[in-house]
Coordinates of N, CA, C and O in Angstrom, one line a residue:
M1 N -29.5 -11.7 -39.0 CA -28.9 -10.3 -38.8 C -29.6 -9.7 -37.7 O -28.9 -9.0 -36.8
S2 N -30.9 -9.7 -37.7 CA -31.6 -8.9 -36.7 C -31.4 -9.6 -35.2 O -31.4 -8.8 -34.2
S3 N -31.1 -11.0 -35.2 CA -30.9 -11.7 -33.9 C -29.6 -11.1 -33.4 O -29.4 -11.0 -32.2
D4 N -28.7 -10.8 -34.2 CA -27.4 -10.6 -33.7 C -27.3 -9.0 -33.2 O -26.8 -8.8 -32.1
V5 N -28.2 -8.3 -33.8 CA -28.5 -6.8 -33.2 C -29.1 -7.0 -31.9 O -28.7 -6.1 -30.9
K6 N -30.2 -7.9 -31.8 CA -30.9 -7.9 -30.4 C -30.0 -8.4 -29.5 O -29.9 -8.1 -28.3
T7 N -28.9 -9.3 -29.6 CA -28.1 -9.8 -28.7 C -27.1 -8.9 -28.3 O -26.5 -8.8 -27.1
L8 N -26.7 -7.9 -29.3 CA -25.6 -6.9 -29.0 C -26.3 -5.8 -28.0 O -25.5 -5.2 -27.4
D9 N -27.6 -5.5 -28.2 CA -28.2 -4.5 -27.4 C -28.1 -4.6 -26.0 O -27.7 -3.7 -25.2
P10 N -28.4 -5.6 -25.3 CA -28.1 -6.0 -23.9 C -26.7 -5.7 -23.5 O -26.3 -5.2 -22.5
L11 N -25.8 -6.2 -24.5 CA -24.4 -6.0 -24.1 C -23.9 -4.7 -24.1 O -23.2 -4.2 -23.4
R12 N -24.5 -3.9 -25.1 CA -24.1 -2.6 -25.2 C -24.6 -1.6 -23.9 O -24.0 -0.9 -23.5
E13 N -25.8 -2.0 -23.7 CA -26.4 -1.3 -22.5 C -25.7 -1.7 -21.2 O -25.3 -0.8 -20.4
T14 N -25.1 -2.9 -21.1 CA -24.2 -3.3 -19.9 C -23.1 -2.6 -19.9 O -22.6 -2.1 -18.8
V15 N -22.3 -2.5 -21.0 CA -21.1 -1.7 -21.1 C -21.3 -0.2 -20.8 O -20.4 0.4 -20.2
R16 N -22.5 0.4 -21.3 CA -22.6 1.7 -21.1 C -22.8 2.0 -19.6 O -22.4 2.9 -19.0
V17 N -23.5 1.1 -18.9 CA -23.8 1.2 -17.4 C -22.6 1.1 -16.9 O -22.3 1.8 -15.8
G18 N -21.7 0.1 -17.1 CA -20.3 -0.2 -16.5 C -19.5 1.0 -16.7 O -18.7 1.5 -15.8
T19 N -19.5 1.7 -17.9 CA -18.6 2.8 -18.1 C -19.2 4.0 -17.3 O -18.2 4.7 -16.9
R20 N -20.3 4.1 -17.2 CA -20.8 5.3 -16.5 C -20.6 5.0 -14.9 O -20.1 5.9 -14.2
D21 N -20.6 3.9 -14.5 CA -20.3 3.6 -13.0 C -18.7 3.8 -12.9 O -18.2 4.4 -12.0
A22 N -18.0 3.3 -13.9 CA -16.5 3.5 -13.7 C -16.1 4.9 -13.7 O -15.2 5.4 -13.0
S23 N -16.8 5.7 -14.5 CA -16.4 7.1 -14.6 C -16.9 7.8 -13.5 O -16.2 8.7 -12.9
A24 N -18.0 7.5 -12.7 CA -18.5 8.0 -11.4 C -17.4 7.6 -10.3 O -17.2 8.4 -9.6
A25 N -16.8 6.4 -10.4 CA -15.9 6.0 -9.3 C -14.7 6.5 -9.5 O -13.8 6.7 -8.6
S26 N -14.2 7.0 -10.7 CA -12.9 7.5 -11.0 C -12.6 8.7 -10.0 O -11.6 8.8 -9.6
W27 N -13.6 9.5 -9.8 CA -13.2 10.6 -9.0 C -13.1 10.3 -7.5 O -12.4 11.0 -6.8
W28 N -13.7 9.1 -7.1 CA -13.4 8.6 -5.7 C -11.8 8.4 -5.6 O -11.2 8.6 -4.6
F29 N -11.2 7.8 -6.7 CA -9.9 7.3 -6.7 C -9.0 8.8 -6.6 O -8.1 8.7 -6.0
V30 N -9.4 9.7 -7.2 CA -8.7 11.1 -7.3 C -8.8 11.7 -5.9 O -7.7 12.0 -5.5
A31 N -10.0 11.6 -5.5 CA -10.1 12.3 -4.1 C -9.3 11.4 -3.0 O -8.6 12.1 -2.1
L32 N -9.3 10.1 -3.0 CA -8.6 9.4 -2.2 C -7.1 9.7 -2.4 O -6.3 9.8 -1.4
G33 N -6.7 9.8 -3.6 CA -5.3 10.2 -3.8 C -4.8 11.2 -3.3 O -3.8 11.2 -2.6
A34 N -5.7 12.3 -3.4 CA -5.4 13.5 -3.0 C -5.2 13.6 -1.3 O -4.3 14.2 -0.9
L35 N -6.1 12.7 -0.7 CA -6.0 12.7 0.7 C -4.7 11.8 1.2 O -4.0 12.3 2.2
W36 N -4.3 10.8 0.3 CA -3.1 10.1 0.7 C -1.9 11.1 0.5 O -0.9 11.1 1.3
V37 N -1.9 12.0 -0.5 CA -0.7 12.9 -0.7 C -0.7 13.9 0.5 O 0.5 14.2 0.9
L38 N -1.9 14.3 0.8 CA -1.8 15.2 2.0 C -1.4 14.6 3.2 O -0.6 15.2 4.0
F39 N -1.8 13.5 3.5 CA -1.3 12.7 4.8 C 0.2 12.5 4.7 O 0.9 12.9 5.6
G40 N 0.7 12.1 3.5 CA 2.3 12.0 3.4 C 3.0 13.1 3.4 O 4.0 13.2 4.1
T41 N 2.4 14.3 3.0 CA 3.1 15.6 3.1 C 3.0 15.9 4.6 O 4.0 16.6 5.1
F42 N 2.1 15.7 5.3 CA 1.8 16.1 6.6 C 2.8 15.2 7.5 O 3.5 15.8 8.5
V43 N 2.9 14.0 7.2 CA 3.9 13.1 8.0 C 5.4 13.7 7.8 O 6.2 13.5 8.5
L44 N 5.5 14.0 6.5 CA 7.0 14.4 6.2 C 7.3 15.8 6.7 O 8.3 16.2 6.6
S45 N 6.4 16.6 7.4 CA 6.6 17.8 7.9 C 7.5 17.4 9.3 O 7.9 18.5 9.9
Y46 N 7.5 16.4 9.8 CA 8.3 15.9 10.8 C 8.0 16.6 12.2 O 8.8 16.9 13.0
R47 N 6.7 17.0 12.3 CA 6.2 17.7 13.6 C 5.8 16.6 14.6 O 5.6 15.5 14.1
V48 N 5.7 16.9 15.8 CA 5.3 15.9 16.8 C 3.9 15.3 16.5 O 3.8 14.1 16.7
V49 N 3.0 16.1 16.0 CA 1.8 15.7 15.6 C 1.8 14.4 14.5 O 1.0 13.7 14.5
S50 N 2.7 14.7 13.6 CA 3.1 13.6 12.6 C 3.4 12.3 13.2 O 3.0 11.4 12.5
L51 N 4.0 12.4 14.3 CA 4.4 11.0 14.8 C 3.2 10.4 15.2 O 3.0 9.2 15.1
A52 N 2.2 11.2 16.0 CA 1.0 10.8 16.4 C 0.1 10.1 15.2 O -0.4 9.0 15.3
A53 N 0.2 10.8 14.1 CA -0.5 10.3 12.8 C 0.1 9.0 12.3 O -0.7 8.1 11.9
V54 N 1.5 8.9 12.4 CA 2.1 7.5 12.0 C 1.6 6.4 13.0 O 1.3 5.3 12.5
A55 N 1.6 6.7 14.1 CA 1.3 5.8 15.3 C -0.2 5.4 15.1 O -0.6 4.3 15.0
T56 N -1.2 6.3 14.8 CA -2.5 6.1 14.4 C -2.5 5.2 13.1 O -3.4 4.2 13.2
F57 N -1.8 5.6 12.2 CA -1.8 4.6 11.0 C -1.4 3.4 11.1 O -1.9 2.4 10.7
V58 N -0.3 3.2 12.0 CA 0.1 1.8 12.2 C -1.0 1.0 12.9 O -1.2 -0.1 12.8
G59 N -1.4 1.6 14.1 CA -2.6 1.1 14.9 C -3.7 0.6 14.0 O -4.2 -0.4 14.1
A60 N -4.2 1.6 13.2 CA -5.3 1.2 12.2 C -5.0 0.1 11.4 O -5.8 -0.7 11.1
A61 N -3.7 0.1 10.9 CA -3.4 -1.0 9.9 C -3.4 -2.3 10.6 O -3.9 -3.4 10.1
L62 N -2.9 -2.3 11.7 CA -2.8 -3.6 12.7 C -4.3 -4.0 13.0 O -4.6 -5.3 12.8
L63 N -5.0 -3.1 13.3 CA -6.4 -3.5 13.7 C -7.2 -4.0 12.5 O -7.8 -5.1 12.5
F64 N -7.0 -3.3 11.4 CA -7.7 -3.8 10.1 C -7.2 -5.2 9.6 O -7.9 -5.9 9.4
G65 N -5.9 -5.3 9.8 CA -5.3 -6.7 9.4 C -5.8 -7.9 10.3 O -6.1 -8.8 9.8
G66 N -5.9 -7.5 11.6 CA -6.3 -8.4 12.5 C -7.8 -8.8 12.3 O -8.4 -10.0 12.2
I67 N -8.7 -7.9 12.1 CA -10.1 -8.2 11.8 C -10.2 -8.8 10.4 O -11.0 -9.7 10.2
T68 N -9.4 -8.5 9.3 CA -9.5 -9.3 8.1 C -9.0 -10.7 8.4 O -9.6 -11.6 7.9
Q69 N -8.0 -11.1 9.2 CA -7.7 -12.3 9.5 C -8.8 -13.2 10.2 O -8.9 -14.3 10.0
L70 N -9.5 -12.3 11.1 CA -10.7 -13.1 11.7 C -11.8 -13.5 10.7 O -12.4 -14.4 10.9
V71 N -12.0 -12.5 9.7 CA -12.9 -12.7 8.7 C -12.6 -14.0 7.9 O -13.5 -14.8 7.4
V72 N -11.3 -13.9 7.3 CA -10.7 -15.0 6.6 C -10.9 -16.4 7.3 O -11.1 -17.4 6.6
A73 N -10.7 -16.4 8.6 CA -10.8 -17.6 9.5 C -12.1 -18.3 9.3 O -12.1 -19.6 9.3
R74 N -13.2 -17.6 9.0 CA -14.4 -18.2 8.7 C -14.5 -18.8 7.4 O -15.3 -19.9 7.0
R75 N -13.8 -18.3 6.4 CA -13.8 -18.8 5.0 C -12.6 -19.8 4.6 O -12.7 -20.5 3.7
A76 N -11.7 -19.9 5.6 CA -10.4 -20.7 5.2 C -10.6 -21.9 6.2 O -9.7 -21.8 7.2
P77 N -11.1 -23.1 6.0 CA -11.1 -24.1 7.1 C -9.8 -24.7 7.4 O -9.5 -25.0 8.5
T78 N -9.0 -24.7 6.2 CA -7.7 -25.4 6.4 C -6.7 -24.5 7.4 O -5.8 -25.0 8.1
L79 N -6.8 -23.3 7.4 CA -6.0 -22.3 8.1 C -6.9 -21.6 9.1 O -6.3 -20.5 9.6
R80 N -7.8 -22.1 9.7 CA -8.6 -21.5 10.6 C -8.0 -21.1 11.9 O -8.0 -19.8 12.4
R81 N -7.5 -22.2 12.4 CA -6.7 -21.6 13.8 C -5.7 -20.7 13.7 O -5.5 -19.7 14.4
L82 N -4.8 -20.9 12.6 CA -3.8 -19.7 12.3 C -4.2 -18.4 12.1 O -3.8 -17.4 12.5
S83 N -5.4 -18.3 11.4 CA -6.0 -17.1 11.2 C -6.6 -16.5 12.3 O -6.6 -15.2 12.5
I84 N -7.3 -17.4 13.1 CA -7.7 -16.7 14.3 C -6.7 -16.3 15.4 O -6.8 -15.2 15.9
V85 N -5.5 -17.0 15.4 CA -4.5 -16.5 16.3 C -4.0 -15.2 15.7 O -3.7 -14.3 16.5
G86 N -3.7 -15.1 14.4 CA -3.1 -14.0 13.8 C -4.2 -12.7 13.8 O -3.6 -11.8 14.1
G87 N -5.4 -13.1 13.8 CA -6.5 -11.9 13.9 C -6.4 -11.5 15.3 O -6.6 -10.2 15.4
I88 N -6.6 -12.3 16.2 CA -6.4 -11.9 17.7 C -5.0 -11.1 18.0 O -5.3 -9.9 18.6
L89 N -4.0 -11.6 17.5 CA -2.8 -10.8 17.7 C -2.9 -9.4 17.0 O -2.3 -8.3 17.5
G90 N -3.3 -9.3 15.9 CA -3.5 -8.2 15.0 C -4.2 -7.3 15.8 O -4.0 -6.0 15.9
V91 N -5.4 -7.6 16.2 CA -6.4 -6.7 16.9 C -5.8 -6.2 18.2 O -6.0 -5.0 18.5
A92 N -5.1 -7.2 19.0 CA -4.5 -6.8 20.3 C -3.4 -5.7 19.9 O -3.3 -4.8 20.7
A93 N -2.4 -5.9 19.0 CA -1.6 -5.1 18.6 C -2.1 -3.8 18.2 O -1.4 -2.6 18.5
G94 N -3.0 -3.7 17.5 CA -3.8 -2.5 17.0 C -4.3 -1.6 18.2 O -4.1 -0.5 18.3
V95 N -4.9 -2.3 19.1 CA -5.5 -1.6 20.4 C -4.2 -1.2 21.2 O -4.2 0.1 21.6
V96 N -3.3 -1.9 21.4 CA -1.9 -1.5 22.1 C -1.4 -0.3 21.5 O -0.9 0.7 22.1
T97 N -1.3 -0.3 20.2 CA -0.6 0.8 19.4 C -1.6 2.0 19.6 O -0.9 3.1 19.8
L98 N -2.8 1.9 19.5 CA -3.6 3.2 19.8 C -3.5 3.6 21.1 O -3.9 4.7 21.4
V99 N -3.4 2.8 22.2 CA -3.5 3.2 23.6 C -2.0 3.6 23.9 O -2.0 4.7 24.7
W100 N -0.9 3.0 23.6 CA 0.5 3.5 23.9 C 1.3 3.8 22.5 O 2.1 3.2 22.2
P101 N 0.9 5.0 21.8 CA 1.5 5.2 20.7 C 3.1 5.4 20.7 O 3.9 5.0 19.9
G102 N 3.5 5.8 21.8 CA 5.0 6.3 22.0 C 5.9 4.9 21.9 O 6.9 4.9 21.1
I103 N 5.6 3.9 22.6 CA 6.4 2.7 22.9 C 6.3 2.0 21.5 O 7.1 1.2 21.0
T104 N 5.1 2.2 20.7 CA 4.9 1.4 19.6 C 5.7 2.0 18.5 O 6.3 1.3 17.7
L105 N 5.8 3.5 18.5 CA 6.7 4.1 17.5 C 8.1 3.5 17.7 O 8.9 3.2 16.8
F106 N 8.6 3.4 19.0 CA 9.9 2.9 19.1 C 10.1 1.4 18.6 O 11.0 1.2 17.9
V107 N 9.1 0.6 19.1 CA 9.3 -0.9 18.6 C 9.1 -1.0 17.1 O 9.9 -1.7 16.5
V108 N 8.3 -0.3 16.6 CA 8.1 -0.5 15.0 C 9.2 0.2 14.3 O 9.6 -0.5 13.3
S109 N 9.7 1.4 14.7 CA 10.8 1.8 14.0 C 12.1 0.8 14.1 O 12.7 0.9 13.1
I110 N 12.3 0.2 15.1 CA 13.5 -0.6 15.4 C 13.1 -2.0 14.5 O 14.1 -2.5 13.6
M111 N 12.0 -2.4 14.2 CA 11.6 -3.5 13.5 C 11.8 -3.0 11.9 O 12.2 -3.9 11.3
V112 N 11.4 -1.9 11.8 CA 11.6 -1.4 10.3 C 13.1 -1.5 9.8 O 13.6 -1.9 8.9
A113 N 13.9 -1.0 10.9 CA 15.4 -0.9 10.6 C 15.9 -2.3 10.3 O 16.6 -2.5 9.4
W114 N 15.7 -3.4 11.2 CA 16.0 -4.7 11.0 C 15.3 -5.4 9.7 O 16.0 -6.1 9.1
Y115 N 14.1 -5.0 9.4 CA 13.5 -5.5 8.3 C 14.3 -5.0 7.0 O 14.5 -5.7 6.1
L116 N 14.7 -3.8 7.1 CA 15.5 -3.3 5.8 C 16.9 -4.0 5.7 O 17.2 -4.2 4.6
I117 N 17.4 -4.3 6.9 CA 18.6 -5.2 6.8 C 18.5 -6.4 6.1 O 19.2 -7.0 5.2
A118 N 17.4 -7.1 6.6 CA 17.2 -8.5 6.2 C 16.7 -8.5 4.6 O 17.1 -9.3 3.9
L119 N 15.9 -7.6 4.3 CA 15.5 -7.5 2.9 C 16.5 -7.0 2.0 O 16.5 -7.6 0.9
G120 N 17.5 -5.9 2.4 CA 18.5 -5.8 1.7 C 19.4 -6.8 1.4 O 19.9 -7.2 0.2
T121 N 19.7 -7.7 2.4 CA 20.6 -8.8 2.3 C 20.0 -9.9 1.3 O 20.6 -10.3 0.5
I122 N 18.6 -10.0 1.5 CA 18.0 -11.0 0.4 C 18.0 -10.4 -1.0 O 18.3 -11.2 -1.9
H123 N 17.9 -9.1 -1.2 CA 17.9 -8.7 -2.5 C 19.3 -8.5 -3.1 O 19.4 -9.1 -4.4
I124 N 20.4 -8.5 -2.2 CA 21.8 -8.5 -2.7 C 22.0 -10.0 -3.1 O 22.7 -10.3 -4.2
V125 N 21.8 -11.0 -2.3 CA 21.9 -12.4 -2.5 C 21.3 -12.8 -3.7 O 21.8 -13.5 -4.8
N126 N 20.1 -12.3 -3.8 CA 19.2 -12.8 -5.0 C 19.8 -12.2 -6.3 O 19.8 -12.8 -7.5
A127 N 20.2 -11.0 -6.3 CA 20.8 -10.3 -7.5 C 22.0 -11.1 -8.0 O 22.5 -11.1 -9.2
L128 N 23.0 -11.3 -6.9 CA 24.2 -12.0 -7.2 C 24.0 -13.5 -7.6 O 24.8 -14.0 -8.5
A129 N 23.2 -14.3 -6.9 CA 23.3 -15.7 -6.9 C 22.0 -16.1 -7.8 O 21.9 -17.3 -8.4
G130 N 21.1 -15.2 -8.2 CA 19.9 -15.7 -8.8 C 20.0 -15.6 -10.3 O 21.0 -15.3 -10.6
P131 N 19.0 -15.9 -11.1 CA 19.1 -15.8 -12.5 C 19.4 -14.5 -12.9 O 18.9 -13.5 -12.4
K132 N 20.3 -14.3 -14.0 CA 20.8 -13.0 -14.4 C 19.9 -12.4 -15.5 O 20.0 -13.0 -16.7
L133 N 18.9 -11.6 -15.1 CA 18.0 -11.0 -16.0 C 18.8 -9.7 -16.4 O 19.7 -9.3 -15.8
S134 N 18.3 -9.1 -17.4 CA 18.9 -8.0 -18.1 C 18.9 -6.7 -17.0 O 19.8 -5.9 -17.1
W135 N 18.0 -6.8 -16.3 CA 17.9 -5.7 -15.1 C 18.3 -6.2 -13.7 O 18.1 -5.5 -12.6
W136 N 19.2 -7.2 -13.5 CA 19.7 -7.7 -12.5 C 20.2 -6.7 -11.4 O 20.2 -6.8 -10.3
W137 N 21.1 -5.7 -12.0 CA 21.7 -4.8 -11.3 C 20.7 -3.8 -10.5 O 21.2 -3.3 -9.4
T138 N 19.4 -3.6 -11.0 CA 18.6 -2.9 -10.2 C 18.2 -3.5 -8.7 O 18.1 -2.8 -7.9
S139 N 18.1 -4.9 -8.8 CA 17.9 -5.6 -7.5 C 19.1 -5.4 -6.5 O 19.0 -5.2 -5.3
L140 N 20.3 -5.4 -7.3 CA 21.5 -5.2 -6.4 C 21.7 -3.8 -5.9 O 21.9 -3.6 -4.6
L141 N 21.2 -2.8 -6.6 CA 21.2 -1.4 -6.0 C 20.2 -1.2 -5.0 O 20.4 -0.6 -4.1
L142 N 18.9 -1.9 -5.2 CA 17.9 -1.9 -4.2 C 18.3 -2.4 -3.0 O 18.2 -1.9 -1.9
G143 N 19.1 -3.6 -3.1 CA 19.4 -4.4 -1.9 C 20.5 -3.6 -1.1 O 20.5 -3.5 0.3
I144 N 21.5 -2.9 -1.8 CA 22.5 -2.3 -1.2 C 21.9 -1.0 -0.4 O 22.2 -0.6 0.7
S145 N 21.0 -0.1 -1.1 CA 20.4 0.9 -0.5 C 19.5 0.7 0.7 O 19.7 1.2 1.7
E146 N 18.8 -0.5 0.7 CA 18.0 -1.1 1.9 C 19.0 -1.4 3.0 O 18.7 -1.1 4.2
L147 N 20.1 -2.1 2.8 CA 21.0 -2.5 3.8 C 21.7 -1.4 4.2 O 21.8 -1.2 5.5
V148 N 22.1 -0.5 3.6 CA 22.8 0.9 4.1 C 21.7 1.6 5.0 O 22.1 1.9 6.1
L149 N 20.6 1.8 4.4 CA 19.4 2.5 5.3 C 19.1 1.7 6.6 O 19.1 2.3 7.6
G150 N 19.1 0.3 6.4 CA 18.8 -0.3 7.6 C 19.8 -0.2 8.6 O 19.7 0.0 9.9
V151 N 21.1 -0.6 8.3 CA 22.1 -0.3 9.1 C 22.3 1.0 9.9 O 22.5 1.2 11.1
W152 N 22.1 2.1 9.0 CA 22.2 3.5 9.4 C 21.0 3.6 10.5 O 21.4 4.2 11.6
A153 N 19.9 3.1 10.2 CA 18.7 3.4 11.2 C 18.8 2.5 12.4 O 18.4 3.0 13.4
A154 N 19.5 1.3 12.3 CA 19.5 0.5 13.7 C 20.6 1.0 14.5 O 20.5 0.5 15.7
R155 N 21.5 2.0 14.2 CA 22.4 2.4 15.0 C 21.9 3.3 16.1 O 22.5 3.5 17.2
S156 N 20.8 3.8 15.9 CA 20.2 4.6 17.1 C 18.7 4.6 16.9 O 18.2 4.7 15.7
W157 N 17.8 4.6 17.9 CA 16.4 4.6 17.8 C 15.9 6.0 17.3 O 14.8 6.0 16.5
E158 N 16.6 7.2 17.4 CA 16.1 8.4 16.7 C 16.2 8.0 15.2 O 15.5 8.7 14.6
R159 N 17.4 7.6 14.7 CA 17.5 7.4 13.3 C 16.3 6.3 12.8 O 15.8 6.6 11.7
S160 N 16.1 5.3 13.5 CA 15.0 4.5 13.2 C 13.6 5.2 13.1 O 12.9 4.9 12.2
L161 N 13.6 6.1 14.0 CA 12.2 6.7 14.0 C 12.1 7.6 12.8 O 11.0 7.7 12.2
V162 N 13.0 8.3 12.4 CA 13.2 9.2 11.3 C 13.0 8.5 10.1 O 12.3 8.9 9.2
T163 N 13.6 7.3 10.0 CA 13.5 6.3 8.8 C 11.9 5.9 8.7 O 11.5 5.9 7.6
L164 N 11.5 5.4 9.8 CA 9.8 5.1 9.8 C 9.2 6.2 9.3 O 8.1 5.8 8.4
V165 N 9.1 7.3 9.9 CA 8.4 8.4 9.5 C 8.6 8.6 8.1 O 7.6 9.1 7.2
T166 N 9.8 8.8 7.6 CA 10.1 9.1 6.2 C 9.5 7.9 5.2 O 8.9 8.4 4.2
L167 N 9.7 6.9 5.7 CA 9.2 5.7 4.9 C 7.5 5.8 4.6 O 6.9 5.7 3.5
V168 N 6.8 6.1 5.9 CA 5.4 6.2 5.8 C 5.0 7.4 5.1 O 4.0 7.3 4.1
G169 N 5.6 8.4 5.1 CA 5.4 9.8 4.3 C 5.5 9.5 2.9 O 4.6 9.8 2.0
V170 N 6.6 9.0 2.6 CA 6.9 8.8 1.0 C 6.0 7.7 0.5 O 5.5 7.9 -0.7
W171 N 5.8 6.6 1.3 CA 4.7 5.6 0.8 C 3.4 6.3 0.6 O 2.6 5.9 -0.5
A172 N 3.0 7.2 1.5 CA 1.7 7.6 1.4 C 1.5 8.5 0.1 O 0.5 8.5 -0.5
I173 N 2.5 9.4 -0.2 CA 2.5 10.1 -1.2 C 2.7 9.4 -2.5 O 1.8 9.5 -3.5
C174 N 3.3 8.4 -2.7 CA 3.4 7.3 -3.7 C 2.1 6.6 -4.1 O 1.7 6.5 -5.2
R175 N 1.4 6.1 -2.8 CA 0.1 5.6 -3.0 C -0.9 6.7 -3.5 O -1.8 6.4 -4.3
G176 N -0.9 8.0 -3.0 CA -1.7 8.9 -3.6 C -1.6 9.2 -4.9 O -2.5 9.3 -5.6
V177 N -0.4 9.2 -5.3 CA 0.0 9.6 -6.8 C -0.7 8.4 -7.7 O -1.2 8.7 -8.8
N178 N -0.4 7.1 -7.2 CA -1.0 6.1 -7.9 C -2.4 5.9 -8.0 O -2.8 5.8 -9.0
E179 N -3.0 6.4 -7.0 CA -4.6 6.4 -6.9 C -5.2 7.5 -7.9 O -6.1 7.3 -8.5
I180 N -4.4 8.6 -8.0 CA -4.8 9.8 -8.8 C -4.7 9.3 -10.3 O -5.6 9.5 -11.0
F181 N -3.6 8.7 -10.6 CA -3.3 8.2 -11.9 C -4.3 7.1 -12.3 O -5.0 7.0 -13.5
A182 N -4.6 6.1 -11.3 CA -5.7 5.2 -11.5 C -7.0 5.9 -11.9 O -7.9 5.3 -12.8
G183 N -7.3 6.8 -11.1 CA -8.7 7.5 -11.2 C -8.8 8.2 -12.6 O -9.7 8.0 -13.5
F184 N -7.9 9.0 -13.1 CA -7.8 9.5 -14.4 C -7.9 8.4 -15.5 O -8.5 8.6 -16.6
T185 N -7.0 7.4 -15.4 CA -7.0 6.3 -16.2 C -8.3 5.7 -16.4 O -8.8 5.4 -17.5
L186 N -9.0 5.3 -15.2 CA -10.3 4.8 -15.2 C -11.3 5.7 -16.0 O -12.2 5.1 -16.9
R187 N -11.3 6.9 -15.8 CA -12.1 7.7 -16.5 C -11.9 7.7 -18.1 O -12.8 7.8 -18.8
Q188 N -10.6 7.7 -18.5 CA -10.2 7.7 -19.9 C -10.8 6.5 -20.5 O -11.4 6.5 -21.6
V189 N -10.6 5.4 -19.6 CA -10.8 4.0 -20.4 C -12.5 4.1 -20.5 O -13.0 3.5 -21.5
G190 N -13.1 4.5 -19.5 CA -14.6 4.6 -19.6 C -15.1 5.4 -20.8 O -16.0 5.0 -21.5
R191 N -14.5 6.6 -21.0 CA -14.8 7.3 -22.2 C -14.6 6.6 -23.5 O -15.3 6.6 -24.4
Q192 N -13.3 5.8 -23.6 CA -13.1 5.3 -24.8 C -14.1 4.2 -25.0 O -14.6 3.7 -26.2
A193 N -14.4 3.3 -23.9 CA -15.4 2.2 -24.2 C -16.7 2.8 -24.4 O -17.4 2.3 -25.3
D194 N -17.2 3.8 -23.8 CA -18.5 4.5 -24.4 C -18.5 4.9 -25.7 O -19.5 4.7 -26.3
R195 N -17.2 5.5 -26.3 CA -17.2 5.8 -27.8 C -17.3 4.5 -28.5 O -18.0 4.6 -29.7
L196 N -16.8 3.4 -28.3 CA -16.7 2.3 -28.9 C -18.2 1.7 -29.1 O -18.4 1.2 -30.1
V197 N -18.8 1.8 -27.9 CA -20.2 1.0 -27.9 C -21.2 2.0 -28.5 O -22.1 1.4 -29.0
G198 N -21.0 3.3 -28.2 CA -22.0 4.1 -28.7 C -22.0 4.5 -30.1 O -22.9 4.4 -31.0

């Protein structure tokens, strides 16, 4: 019996330390979430400066994605060449985006419009021809809304730009809310684990 207690003591201490660390990290999630919400709100203000923010966001994402691909190239020998090419293209696209944000916004907004058209078509076909789950109609509605939004945006570059800015703003707010909920959930789970162990 005493050996069981001795083996549980290091486990309990590990859980305590883990819950303490998780509780401390939870506030970082909340703070990051608040920053995402502020960024999304700023982007949705549709000011000229918010366009620069979107261009910087796209540039940073491309740059980070390119660097990530280059790091992956060292660890994935079978995809090394493809990862190196993708990484170089990503870094180059990120630099071009940061140097020439105007043309980048134009190109990216047109790409987003056509992406929505393609994705909407795929969702519609999948909903109608794929396996009929009980919620199949949600995929159909999603596909129709993506298709309509994509066609609407593709008809003019101004609409495409508005669509891009709106999608980035809404995405940033949703990401922020998700981070805030994750932070509070992490804190709650940490407290519950601490009570169970303690």
